[in-house]
Amino acid sequence: MRQESMIPKMVQPTFDPGLTQQYAGVLKRMVNKDGRFNVRRVGSTWRDAHLYLFLINTSWTRFLLLIGVGFALVNTLFACLYAAFGLVHIRGAEATTPVQHFINVFFFSAHTLTTVGYGNMWPEGVVANSIAALEALVGLMLFAIATGLLFGRFSRPSARFGFSPTMIVAPYQETTSLQFRLVNRRPNNLLNLQARMLLMSVDLCEGKPSRKYDLLTLERAQVYFLPLTWTVVHPIDDKSPLFGLSAKDYERSQMEVIVILEAYDESFGQTIYSRYSYRYDEIIWGARFTQVFEVEESGDLVLEVGRVGELERVVLK
């Protein structure tokens, strides 16, 4: 018995979803409005970079700009090679000025890189033909990569949920509830939607501030379809970590509610995920969501997507 009592007992670790419990100073938010985590990475090297991931995930404006700049740079590089070995080896590129001559070989490079070959300009000699053959090979590889990137960007399933700009504390049966509303902003069908709400707050632990995480129980954590809107509700009953707290308590503990969504995209045949968050200053007390769809005389349902965050004031009990 004495030996058994001397065996140290393992302390049950507290719940941490992967966002750390360490706390120092005021954090703007854990999850940004675009769904990305508010984490800035430093100390990385070029070996940690992944060009494919960057080009897949970057915006369309930046992607097209990078493709255009890359196309111009490759053509400029090969135009310089043609010029270095003598412009006289590119027949049909003759011009009265050096600038115009260089412009001609630049467009000859574009014709070669894209394997168009209009026939108005052509290489002459072993050196010029070797450079042209190399450029044609480079063009085939680069366009194959660009085609793969375009396909990857177009074929990648992506959620386009419309979240209400604010959460609300609204009446719910004999108590209150914390709610937000969402809508599918795209016409594709989403099936088997699942929602989770994670509450992050700052509490004192042994005299030091520490983050605390609570998984909030939902009235309905799953719906089969989302052709209209879905109001996700957390009842604030005596089992809720929010029970008895006021707006001042929300602010004092720097509360942030992180929303995690999972759904099956019928169009792509894949599961999609989305993240969003609401801070304490994005929670409105004493409100409820208004109805944003109506039935026409023909019997069709009409949904006004842009009104997903529309509210009306109510009195809390």
PDB file of C-alpha atoms in Angstrom:
ATOM      1  CA  MET A   1       0.000   0.000   0.000  1.00  0.00           C
ATOM      2  CA  ARG A   2       2.848   2.362   0.843  1.00  0.00           C
ATOM      3  CA  GLN A   3       4.550   1.698  -2.497  1.00  0.00           C
ATOM      4  CA  GLU A   4       1.335   2.325  -4.454  1.00  0.00           C
ATOM      5  CA  SER A   5       0.803   5.661  -2.696  1.00  0.00           C
ATOM      6  CA  MET A   6       4.271   6.773  -3.782  1.00  0.00           C
ATOM      7  CA  ILE A   7       3.434   6.374  -7.488  1.00  0.00           C
ATOM      8  CA  PRO A   8       2.845   9.871  -8.911  1.00  0.00           C
ATOM      9  CA  LYS A   9      -0.555  10.448 -10.441  1.00  0.00           C
ATOM     10  CA  MET A  10      -0.800  11.826 -13.942  1.00  0.00           C
ATOM     11  CA  VAL A  11      -2.480  15.216 -14.168  1.00  0.00           C
ATOM     12  CA  GLN A  12      -5.268  15.273 -16.724  1.00  0.00           C
ATOM     13  CA  PRO A  13      -4.326  17.904 -19.345  1.00  0.00           C
ATOM     14  CA  THR A  14      -6.821  20.657 -19.991  1.00  0.00           C
ATOM     15  CA  PHE A  15      -8.568  20.949 -23.340  1.00  0.00           C
ATOM     16  CA  ASP A  16      -6.511  22.746 -25.996  1.00  0.00           C
ATOM     17  CA  PRO A  17      -7.684  22.565 -29.637  1.00  0.00           C
ATOM     18  CA  GLY A  18      -4.224  23.517 -30.896  1.00  0.00           C
ATOM     19  CA  LEU A  19      -4.369  27.273 -30.331  1.00  0.00           C
ATOM     20  CA  THR A  20      -2.195  27.257 -27.141  1.00  0.00           C
ATOM     21  CA  GLN A  21      -3.217  28.254 -23.640  1.00  0.00           C
ATOM     22  CA  GLN A  22      -0.293  30.609 -23.149  1.00  0.00           C
ATOM     23  CA  TYR A  23      -1.347  34.204 -22.994  1.00  0.00           C
ATOM     24  CA  ALA A  24       0.599  37.437 -23.073  1.00  0.00           C
ATOM     25  CA  GLY A  25      -1.084  40.726 -23.888  1.00  0.00           C
ATOM     26  CA  VAL A  26      -4.227  41.474 -25.852  1.00  0.00           C
ATOM     27  CA  LEU A  27      -4.693  39.400 -28.990  1.00  0.00           C
ATOM     28  CA  LYS A  28      -6.721  40.931 -31.811  1.00  0.00           C
ATOM     29  CA  ARG A  29      -8.412  37.659 -32.689  1.00  0.00           C
ATOM     30  CA  MET A  30      -7.471  34.026 -33.142  1.00  0.00           C
ATOM     31  CA  VAL A  31      -9.227  33.503 -36.481  1.00  0.00           C
ATOM     32  CA  ASN A  32      -9.370  36.278 -39.063  1.00  0.00           C
ATOM     33  CA  LYS A  33     -12.512  37.067 -41.017  1.00  0.00           C
ATOM     34  CA  ASP A  34     -11.184  35.245 -44.069  1.00  0.00           C
ATOM     35  CA  GLY A  35     -10.849  32.037 -42.046  1.00  0.00           C
ATOM     36  CA  ARG A  36      -7.068  32.147 -41.687  1.00  0.00           C
ATOM     37  CA  PHE A  37      -5.455  31.827 -38.281  1.00  0.00           C
ATOM     38  CA  ASN A  38      -3.964  35.020 -36.906  1.00  0.00           C
ATOM     39  CA  VAL A  39      -0.421  33.644 -36.836  1.00  0.00           C
ATOM     40  CA  ARG A  40       2.530  35.338 -38.532  1.00  0.00           C
ATOM     41  CA  ARG A  41       5.400  32.959 -39.252  1.00  0.00           C
ATOM     42  CA  VAL A  42       8.997  34.131 -38.914  1.00  0.00           C
ATOM     43  CA  GLY A  43      12.339  32.379 -39.207  1.00  0.00           C
ATOM     44  CA  SER A  44      11.419  30.350 -42.294  1.00  0.00           C
ATOM     45  CA  THR A  45      13.948  29.695 -45.044  1.00  0.00           C
ATOM     46  CA  TRP A  46      13.540  29.285 -48.777  1.00  0.00           C
ATOM     47  CA  ARG A  47      13.472  25.511 -48.250  1.00  0.00           C
ATOM     48  CA  ASP A  48      10.178  25.889 -46.367  1.00  0.00           C
ATOM     49  CA  ALA A  49       8.501  27.668 -49.278  1.00  0.00           C
ATOM     50  CA  HIS A  50       6.249  25.736 -51.643  1.00  0.00           C
ATOM     51  CA  LEU A  51       5.611  27.501 -54.936  1.00  0.00           C
ATOM     52  CA  TYR A  52       2.721  25.248 -55.950  1.00  0.00           C
ATOM     53  CA  LEU A  53       0.837  25.845 -52.693  1.00  0.00           C
ATOM     54  CA  PHE A  54       1.441  29.567 -52.979  1.00  0.00           C
ATOM     55  CA  LEU A  55       0.125  29.757 -56.546  1.00  0.00           C
ATOM     56  CA  ILE A  56      -2.873  27.576 -55.723  1.00  0.00           C
ATOM     57  CA  ASN A  57      -3.880  29.586 -52.662  1.00  0.00           C
ATOM     58  CA  THR A  58      -3.085  33.125 -53.788  1.00  0.00           C
ATOM     59  CA  SER A  59      -5.770  35.459 -55.145  1.00  0.00           C
ATOM     60  CA  TRP A  60      -6.769  35.390 -58.812  1.00  0.00           C
ATOM     61  CA  THR A  61      -5.448  38.912 -59.342  1.00  0.00           C
ATOM     62  CA  ARG A  62      -2.009  38.030 -58.001  1.00  0.00           C
ATOM     63  CA  PHE A  63      -1.976  34.698 -59.822  1.00  0.00           C
ATOM     64  CA  LEU A  64      -2.718  36.234 -63.232  1.00  0.00           C
ATOM     65  CA  LEU A  65      -0.254  39.043 -62.567  1.00  0.00           C
ATOM     66  CA  LEU A  66       2.501  36.552 -61.703  1.00  0.00           C
ATOM     67  CA  ILE A  67       1.755  34.483 -64.825  1.00  0.00           C
ATOM     68  CA  GLY A  68       1.944  37.611 -67.002  1.00  0.00           C
ATOM     69  CA  VAL A  69       5.166  38.835 -65.383  1.00  0.00           C
ATOM     70  CA  GLY A  70       6.734  35.379 -65.670  1.00  0.00           C
ATOM     71  CA  PHE A  71       5.790  35.160 -69.354  1.00  0.00           C
ATOM     72  CA  ALA A  72       7.358  38.561 -70.042  1.00  0.00           C
ATOM     73  CA  LEU A  73      10.544  37.722 -68.104  1.00  0.00           C
ATOM     74  CA  VAL A  74      11.101  34.409 -69.907  1.00  0.00           C
ATOM     75  CA  ASN A  75      10.644  36.079 -73.286  1.00  0.00           C
ATOM     76  CA  THR A  76      13.001  38.900 -72.289  1.00  0.00           C
ATOM     77  CA  LEU A  77      15.634  36.374 -71.176  1.00  0.00           C
ATOM     78  CA  PHE A  78      15.568  34.489 -74.481  1.00  0.00           C
ATOM     79  CA  ALA A  79      15.456  37.738 -76.468  1.00  0.00           C
ATOM     80  CA  CYS A  80      18.661  38.745 -74.691  1.00  0.00           C
ATOM     81  CA  LEU A  81      20.211  35.382 -75.629  1.00  0.00           C
ATOM     82  CA  TYR A  82      19.299  35.890 -79.273  1.00  0.00           C
ATOM     83  CA  ALA A  83      20.737  39.394 -79.134  1.00  0.00           C
ATOM     84  CA  ALA A  84      23.923  38.196 -77.416  1.00  0.00           C
ATOM     85  CA  PHE A  85      24.689  35.682 -80.178  1.00  0.00           C
ATOM     86  CA  GLY A  86      23.850  38.107 -82.952  1.00  0.00           C
ATOM     87  CA  LEU A  87      20.549  39.456 -84.191  1.00  0.00           C
ATOM     88  CA  VAL A  88      21.532  38.638 -87.758  1.00  0.00           C
ATOM     89  CA  HIS A  89      20.784  34.978 -87.019  1.00  0.00           C
ATOM     90  CA  ILE A  90      17.034  35.714 -86.719  1.00  0.00           C
ATOM     91  CA  ARG A  91      15.754  36.205 -90.220  1.00  0.00           C
ATOM     92  CA  GLY A  92      12.823  38.568 -90.635  1.00  0.00           C
ATOM     93  CA  ALA A  93      13.720  40.479 -87.453  1.00  0.00           C
ATOM     94  CA  GLU A  94      15.682  43.188 -89.237  1.00  0.00           C
ATOM     95  CA  ALA A  95      14.958  46.777 -88.209  1.00  0.00           C
ATOM     96  CA  THR A  96      16.372  50.257 -88.626  1.00  0.00           C
ATOM     97  CA  THR A  97      17.062  50.815 -84.910  1.00  0.00           C
ATOM     98  CA  PRO A  98      18.492  48.532 -82.173  1.00  0.00           C
ATOM     99  CA  VAL A  99      15.395  49.039 -80.035  1.00  0.00           C
ATOM    100  CA  GLN A 100      13.062  47.942 -82.814  1.00  0.00           C
ATOM    101  CA  HIS A 101      15.361  45.027 -83.555  1.00  0.00           C
ATOM    102  CA  PHE A 102      15.199  43.885 -79.932  1.00  0.00           C
ATOM    103  CA  ILE A 103      11.400  44.218 -79.956  1.00  0.00           C
ATOM    104  CA  ASN A 104      11.291  41.988 -83.028  1.00  0.00           C
ATOM    105  CA  VAL A 105      13.360  39.236 -81.386  1.00  0.00           C
ATOM    106  CA  PHE A 106      11.221  39.581 -78.242  1.00  0.00           C
ATOM    107  CA  PHE A 107       8.140  38.747 -80.282  1.00  0.00           C
ATOM    108  CA  PHE A 108      10.060  35.992 -82.058  1.00  0.00           C
ATOM    109  CA  SER A 109      10.768  34.586 -78.585  1.00  0.00           C
ATOM    110  CA  ALA A 110       7.036  34.758 -77.781  1.00  0.00           C
ATOM    111  CA  HIS A 111       6.234  32.905 -81.012  1.00  0.00           C
ATOM    112  CA  THR A 112       8.775  30.217 -80.160  1.00  0.00           C
ATOM    113  CA  LEU A 113       7.821  29.894 -76.484  1.00  0.00           C
ATOM    114  CA  THR A 114       4.166  29.369 -77.367  1.00  0.00           C
ATOM    115  CA  THR A 115       5.103  27.133 -80.358  1.00  0.00           C
ATOM    116  CA  VAL A 116       2.994  29.370 -82.627  1.00  0.00           C
ATOM    117  CA  GLY A 117       5.617  29.935 -85.348  1.00  0.00           C
ATOM    118  CA  TYR A 118       3.897  32.320 -87.771  1.00  0.00           C
ATOM    119  CA  GLY A 119       6.742  31.957 -90.285  1.00  0.00           C
ATOM    120  CA  ASN A 120       7.523  35.672 -90.610  1.00  0.00           C
ATOM    121  CA  MET A 121      10.692  35.201 -88.494  1.00  0.00           C
ATOM    122  CA  TRP A 122      12.912  32.147 -88.215  1.00  0.00           C
ATOM    123  CA  PRO A 123      16.317  31.180 -86.754  1.00  0.00           C
ATOM    124  CA  GLU A 124      19.336  30.570 -88.916  1.00  0.00           C
ATOM    125  CA  GLY A 125      22.444  28.678 -87.882  1.00  0.00           C
ATOM    126  CA  VAL A 126      23.230  26.093 -85.222  1.00  0.00           C
ATOM    127  CA  VAL A 127      23.390  28.508 -82.281  1.00  0.00           C
ATOM    128  CA  ALA A 128      20.131  30.316 -83.009  1.00  0.00           C
ATOM    129  CA  ASN A 129      18.291  27.055 -83.706  1.00  0.00           C
ATOM    130  CA  SER A 130      19.663  25.509 -80.516  1.00  0.00           C
ATOM    131  CA  ILE A 131      18.388  28.450 -78.460  1.00  0.00           C
ATOM    132  CA  ALA A 132      15.011  28.241 -80.210  1.00  0.00           C
ATOM    133  CA  ALA A 133      14.787  24.494 -79.534  1.00  0.00           C
ATOM    134  CA  LEU A 134      15.621  25.058 -75.870  1.00  0.00           C
ATOM    135  CA  GLU A 135      13.006  27.777 -75.633  1.00  0.00           C
ATOM    136  CA  ALA A 136      10.363  25.563 -77.214  1.00  0.00           C
ATOM    137  CA  LEU A 137      11.121  22.864 -74.631  1.00  0.00           C
ATOM    138  CA  VAL A 138      10.933  25.402 -71.785  1.00  0.00           C
ATOM    139  CA  GLY A 139       7.642  26.697 -73.182  1.00  0.00           C
ATOM    140  CA  LEU A 140       6.102  23.217 -73.256  1.00  0.00           C
ATOM    141  CA  MET A 141       7.038  22.610 -69.614  1.00  0.00           C
ATOM    142  CA  LEU A 142       5.958  26.041 -68.379  1.00  0.00           C
ATOM    143  CA  PHE A 143       2.574  25.858 -70.102  1.00  0.00           C
ATOM    144  CA  ALA A 144       2.031  22.363 -68.772  1.00  0.00           C
ATOM    145  CA  ILE A 145       2.652  23.693 -65.258  1.00  0.00           C
ATOM    146  CA  ALA A 146       0.399  26.704 -65.842  1.00  0.00           C
ATOM    147  CA  THR A 147      -2.363  24.431 -67.157  1.00  0.00           C
ATOM    148  CA  GLY A 148      -2.078  22.221 -64.076  1.00  0.00           C
ATOM    149  CA  LEU A 149      -2.277  25.264 -61.805  1.00  0.00           C
ATOM    150  CA  LEU A 150      -5.355  26.565 -63.609  1.00  0.00           C
ATOM    151  CA  PHE A 151      -7.048  23.182 -63.364  1.00  0.00           C
ATOM    152  CA  GLY A 152      -6.142  22.937 -59.688  1.00  0.00           C
ATOM    153  CA  ARG A 153      -7.581  26.367 -58.959  1.00  0.00           C
ATOM    154  CA  PHE A 154     -10.798  25.730 -60.885  1.00  0.00           C
ATOM    155  CA  SER A 155     -11.356  22.185 -59.619  1.00  0.00           C
ATOM    156  CA  ARG A 156     -10.601  22.881 -55.956  1.00  0.00           C
ATOM    157  CA  PRO A 157     -13.795  22.868 -53.881  1.00  0.00           C
ATOM    158  CA  SER A 158     -14.157  25.996 -51.819  1.00  0.00           C
ATOM    159  CA  ALA A 159     -16.874  27.051 -49.445  1.00  0.00           C
ATOM    160  CA  ARG A 160     -18.597  30.367 -49.940  1.00  0.00           C
ATOM    161  CA  PHE A 161     -20.617  30.729 -46.787  1.00  0.00           C
ATOM    162  CA  GLY A 162     -22.271  33.987 -45.895  1.00  0.00           C
ATOM    163  CA  PHE A 163     -22.054  34.561 -42.139  1.00  0.00           C
ATOM    164  CA  SER A 164     -24.097  37.091 -40.238  1.00  0.00           C
ATOM    165  CA  PRO A 165     -21.760  40.012 -39.406  1.00  0.00           C
ATOM    166  CA  THR A 166     -22.605  39.677 -35.711  1.00  0.00           C
ATOM    167  CA  MET A 167     -23.669  37.056 -33.206  1.00  0.00           C
ATOM    168  CA  ILE A 168     -26.681  37.752 -31.027  1.00  0.00           C
ATOM    169  CA  VAL A 169     -27.855  36.934 -27.548  1.00  0.00           C
ATOM    170  CA  ALA A 170     -31.516  36.167 -28.142  1.00  0.00           C
ATOM    171  CA  PRO A 171     -34.436  34.750 -26.137  1.00  0.00           C
ATOM    172  CA  TYR A 172     -34.636  30.979 -26.230  1.00  0.00           C
ATOM    173  CA  GLN A 173     -37.462  29.061 -24.546  1.00  0.00           C
ATOM    174  CA  GLU A 174     -37.191  29.979 -20.848  1.00  0.00           C
ATOM    175  CA  THR A 175     -33.650  31.325 -21.080  1.00  0.00           C
ATOM    176  CA  THR A 176     -31.346  32.963 -23.641  1.00  0.00           C
ATOM    177  CA  SER A 177     -29.086  31.693 -26.388  1.00  0.00           C
ATOM    178  CA  LEU A 178     -26.051  32.648 -28.431  1.00  0.00           C
ATOM    179  CA  GLN A 179     -26.783  32.551 -32.154  1.00  0.00           C
ATOM    180  CA  PHE A 180     -25.340  33.262 -35.572  1.00  0.00           C
ATOM    181  CA  ARG A 181     -26.793  32.656 -39.010  1.00  0.00           C
ATOM    182  CA  LEU A 182     -25.236  31.447 -42.239  1.00  0.00           C
ATOM    183  CA  VAL A 183     -26.224  30.926 -45.850  1.00  0.00           C
ATOM    184  CA  ASN A 184     -24.658  29.245 -48.866  1.00  0.00           C
ATOM    185  CA  ARG A 185     -23.828  32.116 -51.223  1.00  0.00           C
ATOM    186  CA  ARG A 186     -23.321  29.764 -54.168  1.00  0.00           C
ATOM    187  CA  PRO A 187     -25.963  27.731 -56.016  1.00  0.00           C
ATOM    188  CA  ASN A 188     -24.241  24.374 -55.451  1.00  0.00           C
ATOM    189  CA  ASN A 189     -25.829  21.835 -53.126  1.00  0.00           C
ATOM    190  CA  LEU A 190     -24.244  21.257 -49.722  1.00  0.00           C
ATOM    191  CA  LEU A 191     -25.206  18.140 -47.794  1.00  0.00           C
ATOM    192  CA  ASN A 192     -24.748  16.934 -44.219  1.00  0.00           C
ATOM    193  CA  LEU A 193     -23.604  20.231 -42.735  1.00  0.00           C
ATOM    194  CA  GLN A 194     -22.014  20.023 -39.295  1.00  0.00           C
ATOM    195  CA  ALA A 195     -21.236  23.002 -37.089  1.00  0.00           C
ATOM    196  CA  ARG A 196     -19.102  23.380 -33.976  1.00  0.00           C
ATOM    197  CA  MET A 197     -18.691  26.423 -31.770  1.00  0.00           C
ATOM    198  CA  LEU A 198     -15.540  26.790 -29.704  1.00  0.00           C
ATOM    199  CA  LEU A 199     -15.427  29.426 -26.975  1.00  0.00           C
ATOM    200  CA  MET A 200     -12.038  30.958 -26.231  1.00  0.00           C
ATOM    201  CA  SER A 201     -11.697  33.132 -23.120  1.00  0.00           C
ATOM    202  CA  VAL A 202      -8.939  34.444 -20.880  1.00  0.00           C
ATOM    203  CA  ASP A 203      -9.014  33.422 -17.207  1.00  0.00           C
ATOM    204  CA  LEU A 204      -6.601  33.703 -14.316  1.00  0.00           C
ATOM    205  CA  CYS A 205      -4.710  30.487 -13.541  1.00  0.00           C
ATOM    206  CA  GLU A 206      -2.471  30.642 -10.471  1.00  0.00           C
ATOM    207  CA  GLY A 207      -2.498  34.404 -10.738  1.00  0.00           C
ATOM    208  CA  LYS A 208      -1.464  34.416 -14.412  1.00  0.00           C
ATOM    209  CA  PRO A 209      -3.746  34.974 -17.417  1.00  0.00           C
ATOM    210  CA  SER A 210      -4.320  31.845 -19.475  1.00  0.00           C
ATOM    211  CA  ARG A 211      -6.554  30.975 -22.391  1.00  0.00           C
ATOM    212  CA  LYS A 212      -9.413  28.593 -21.758  1.00  0.00           C
ATOM    213  CA  TYR A 213     -11.400  26.661 -24.361  1.00  0.00           C
ATOM    214  CA  ASP A 214     -14.933  25.305 -24.098  1.00  0.00           C
ATOM    215  CA  LEU A 215     -16.843  23.413 -26.747  1.00  0.00           C
ATOM    216  CA  LEU A 216     -20.331  24.919 -26.797  1.00  0.00           C
ATOM    217  CA  THR A 217     -23.302  22.561 -26.972  1.00  0.00           C
ATOM    218  CA  LEU A 218     -25.608  23.338 -29.889  1.00  0.00           C
ATOM    219  CA  GLU A 219     -29.348  22.997 -30.142  1.00  0.00           C
ATOM    220  CA  ARG A 220     -28.835  21.371 -33.539  1.00  0.00           C
ATOM    221  CA  ALA A 221     -25.285  20.534 -34.611  1.00  0.00           C
ATOM    222  CA  GLN A 222     -26.182  19.139 -38.041  1.00  0.00           C
ATOM    223  CA  VAL A 223     -28.596  19.739 -40.893  1.00  0.00           C
ATOM    224  CA  TYR A 224     -28.972  17.615 -43.989  1.00  0.00           C
ATOM    225  CA  PHE A 225     -29.366  20.439 -46.532  1.00  0.00           C
ATOM    226  CA  LEU A 226     -28.731  24.188 -46.799  1.00  0.00           C
ATOM    227  CA  PRO A 227     -31.001  25.601 -49.516  1.00  0.00           C
ATOM    228  CA  LEU A 228     -32.079  28.452 -47.193  1.00  0.00           C
ATOM    229  CA  THR A 229     -30.414  29.776 -44.030  1.00  0.00           C
ATOM    230  CA  TRP A 230     -29.313  28.010 -40.879  1.00  0.00           C
ATOM    231  CA  THR A 231     -29.406  29.680 -37.490  1.00  0.00           C
ATOM    232  CA  VAL A 232     -26.912  27.928 -35.223  1.00  0.00           C
ATOM    233  CA  VAL A 233     -28.018  28.162 -31.590  1.00  0.00           C
ATOM    234  CA  HIS A 234     -26.173  27.567 -28.325  1.00  0.00           C
ATOM    235  CA  PRO A 235     -28.646  27.539 -25.395  1.00  0.00           C
ATOM    236  CA  ILE A 236     -27.257  29.503 -22.437  1.00  0.00           C
ATOM    237  CA  ASP A 237     -28.576  27.241 -19.690  1.00  0.00           C
ATOM    238  CA  ASP A 238     -27.059  26.268 -16.342  1.00  0.00           C
ATOM    239  CA  LYS A 239     -24.679  23.863 -18.147  1.00  0.00           C
ATOM    240  CA  SER A 240     -23.288  26.549 -20.441  1.00  0.00           C
ATOM    241  CA  PRO A 241     -19.971  28.296 -19.632  1.00  0.00           C
ATOM    242  CA  LEU A 242     -21.763  31.538 -20.545  1.00  0.00           C
ATOM    243  CA  PHE A 243     -24.484  31.111 -17.950  1.00  0.00           C
ATOM    244  CA  GLY A 244     -24.880  34.187 -15.751  1.00  0.00           C
ATOM    245  CA  LEU A 245     -22.322  36.272 -17.643  1.00  0.00           C
ATOM    246  CA  SER A 246     -22.951  39.807 -18.865  1.00  0.00           C
ATOM    247  CA  ALA A 247     -21.588  41.813 -21.777  1.00  0.00           C
ATOM    248  CA  LYS A 248     -18.964  43.259 -19.421  1.00  0.00           C
ATOM    249  CA  ASP A 249     -17.867  39.732 -18.508  1.00  0.00           C
ATOM    250  CA  TYR A 250     -17.531  38.897 -22.205  1.00  0.00           C
ATOM    251  CA  GLU A 251     -15.273  41.914 -22.694  1.00  0.00           C
ATOM    252  CA  ARG A 252     -13.257  41.304 -19.529  1.00  0.00           C
ATOM    253  CA  SER A 253     -12.386  37.751 -20.590  1.00  0.00           C
ATOM    254  CA  GLN A 254     -11.795  38.778 -24.253  1.00  0.00           C
ATOM    255  CA  MET A 255     -14.169  36.118 -25.506  1.00  0.00           C
ATOM    256  CA  GLU A 256     -13.964  34.868 -29.053  1.00  0.00           C
ATOM    257  CA  VAL A 257     -16.282  32.258 -30.513  1.00  0.00           C
ATOM    258  CA  ILE A 258     -14.652  30.194 -33.251  1.00  0.00           C
ATOM    259  CA  VAL A 259     -17.019  28.554 -35.725  1.00  0.00           C
ATOM    260  CA  ILE A 260     -15.978  25.403 -37.605  1.00  0.00           C
ATOM    261  CA  LEU A 261     -18.143  24.142 -40.473  1.00  0.00           C
ATOM    262  CA  GLU A 262     -17.969  20.905 -42.411  1.00  0.00           C
ATOM    263  CA  ALA A 263     -20.125  19.958 -45.394  1.00  0.00           C
ATOM    264  CA  TYR A 264     -20.207  17.679 -48.413  1.00  0.00           C
ATOM    265  CA  ASP A 265     -20.109  19.499 -51.749  1.00  0.00           C
ATOM    266  CA  GLU A 266     -22.295  17.576 -54.192  1.00  0.00           C
ATOM    267  CA  SER A 267     -20.808  19.304 -57.253  1.00  0.00           C
ATOM    268  CA  PHE A 268     -17.177  18.388 -56.497  1.00  0.00           C
ATOM    269  CA  GLY A 269     -17.874  15.198 -54.561  1.00  0.00           C
ATOM    270  CA  GLN A 270     -15.607  16.320 -51.729  1.00  0.00           C
ATOM    271  CA  THR A 271     -15.863  17.473 -48.132  1.00  0.00           C
ATOM    272  CA  ILE A 272     -15.279  21.184 -47.585  1.00  0.00           C
ATOM    273  CA  TYR A 273     -14.416  23.104 -44.439  1.00  0.00           C
ATOM    274  CA  SER A 274     -14.804  26.691 -43.355  1.00  0.00           C
ATOM    275  CA  ARG A 275     -13.811  28.757 -40.308  1.00  0.00           C
ATOM    276  CA  TYR A 276     -15.091  32.011 -38.888  1.00  0.00           C
ATOM    277  CA  SER A 277     -14.999  33.804 -35.572  1.00  0.00           C
ATOM    278  CA  TYR A 278     -16.853  36.407 -33.533  1.00  0.00           C
ATOM    279  CA  ARG A 279     -15.262  38.519 -30.807  1.00  0.00           C
ATOM    280  CA  TYR A 280     -17.043  39.879 -27.759  1.00  0.00           C
ATOM    281  CA  ASP A 281     -17.493  43.267 -29.475  1.00  0.00           C
ATOM    282  CA  GLU A 282     -19.303  41.534 -32.357  1.00  0.00           C
ATOM    283  CA  ILE A 283     -22.065  40.160 -30.149  1.00  0.00           C
ATOM    284  CA  ILE A 284     -25.355  42.072 -29.933  1.00  0.00           C
ATOM    285  CA  TRP A 285     -27.524  41.614 -26.869  1.00  0.00           C
ATOM    286  CA  GLY A 286     -31.303  41.614 -27.207  1.00  0.00           C
ATOM    287  CA  ALA A 287     -31.898  40.850 -30.879  1.00  0.00           C
ATOM    288  CA  ARG A 288     -33.194  38.158 -33.189  1.00  0.00           C
ATOM    289  CA  PHE A 289     -32.760  37.376 -36.855  1.00  0.00           C
ATOM    290  CA  THR A 290     -35.553  38.353 -39.218  1.00  0.00           C
ATOM    291  CA  GLN A 291     -36.942  36.051 -41.878  1.00  0.00           C
ATOM    292  CA  VAL A 292     -35.078  36.496 -45.162  1.00  0.00           C
ATOM    293  CA  PHE A 293     -37.120  34.280 -47.466  1.00  0.00           C
ATOM    294  CA  GLU A 294     -40.705  34.355 -48.661  1.00  0.00           C
ATOM    295  CA  VAL A 295     -43.085  32.235 -50.703  1.00  0.00           C
ATOM    296  CA  GLU A 296     -44.212  33.577 -54.054  1.00  0.00           C
ATOM    297  CA  GLU A 297     -47.710  33.105 -55.412  1.00  0.00           C
ATOM    298  CA  SER A 298     -46.336  30.357 -57.639  1.00  0.00           C
ATOM    299  CA  GLY A 299     -45.237  28.466 -54.544  1.00  0.00           C
ATOM    300  CA  ASP A 300     -41.500  29.032 -55.042  1.00  0.00           C
ATOM    301  CA  LEU A 301     -39.266  30.032 -52.154  1.00  0.00           C
ATOM    302  CA  VAL A 302     -37.255  33.217 -52.670  1.00  0.00           C
ATOM    303  CA  LEU A 303     -34.160  33.723 -50.501  1.00  0.00           C
ATOM    304  CA  GLU A 304     -32.514  37.140 -50.120  1.00  0.00           C
ATOM    305  CA  VAL A 305     -28.897  36.163 -49.517  1.00  0.00           C
ATOM    306  CA  GLY A 306     -27.725  39.679 -48.733  1.00  0.00           C
ATOM    307  CA  ARG A 307     -30.030  39.919 -45.700  1.00  0.00           C
ATOM    308  CA  VAL A 308     -28.437  37.049 -43.772  1.00  0.00           C
ATOM    309  CA  GLY A 309     -27.390  39.411 -40.964  1.00  0.00           C
ATOM    310  CA  GLU A 310     -30.630  41.394 -40.707  1.00  0.00           C
ATOM    311  CA  LEU A 311     -31.795  41.836 -37.103  1.00  0.00           C
ATOM    312  CA  GLU A 312     -34.589  43.245 -35.055  1.00  0.00           C
ATOM    313  CA  ARG A 313     -34.420  44.283 -31.415  1.00  0.00           C
ATOM    314  CA  VAL A 314     -36.161  42.258 -28.695  1.00  0.00           C
ATOM    315  CA  VAL A 315     -36.278  42.387 -24.914  1.00  0.00           C
ATOM    316  CA  LEU A 316     -34.333  39.750 -23.006  1.00  0.00           C
ATOM    317  CA  LYS A 317     -35.921  38.097 -19.996  1.00  0.00           C
TER     318      LYS A 317
END
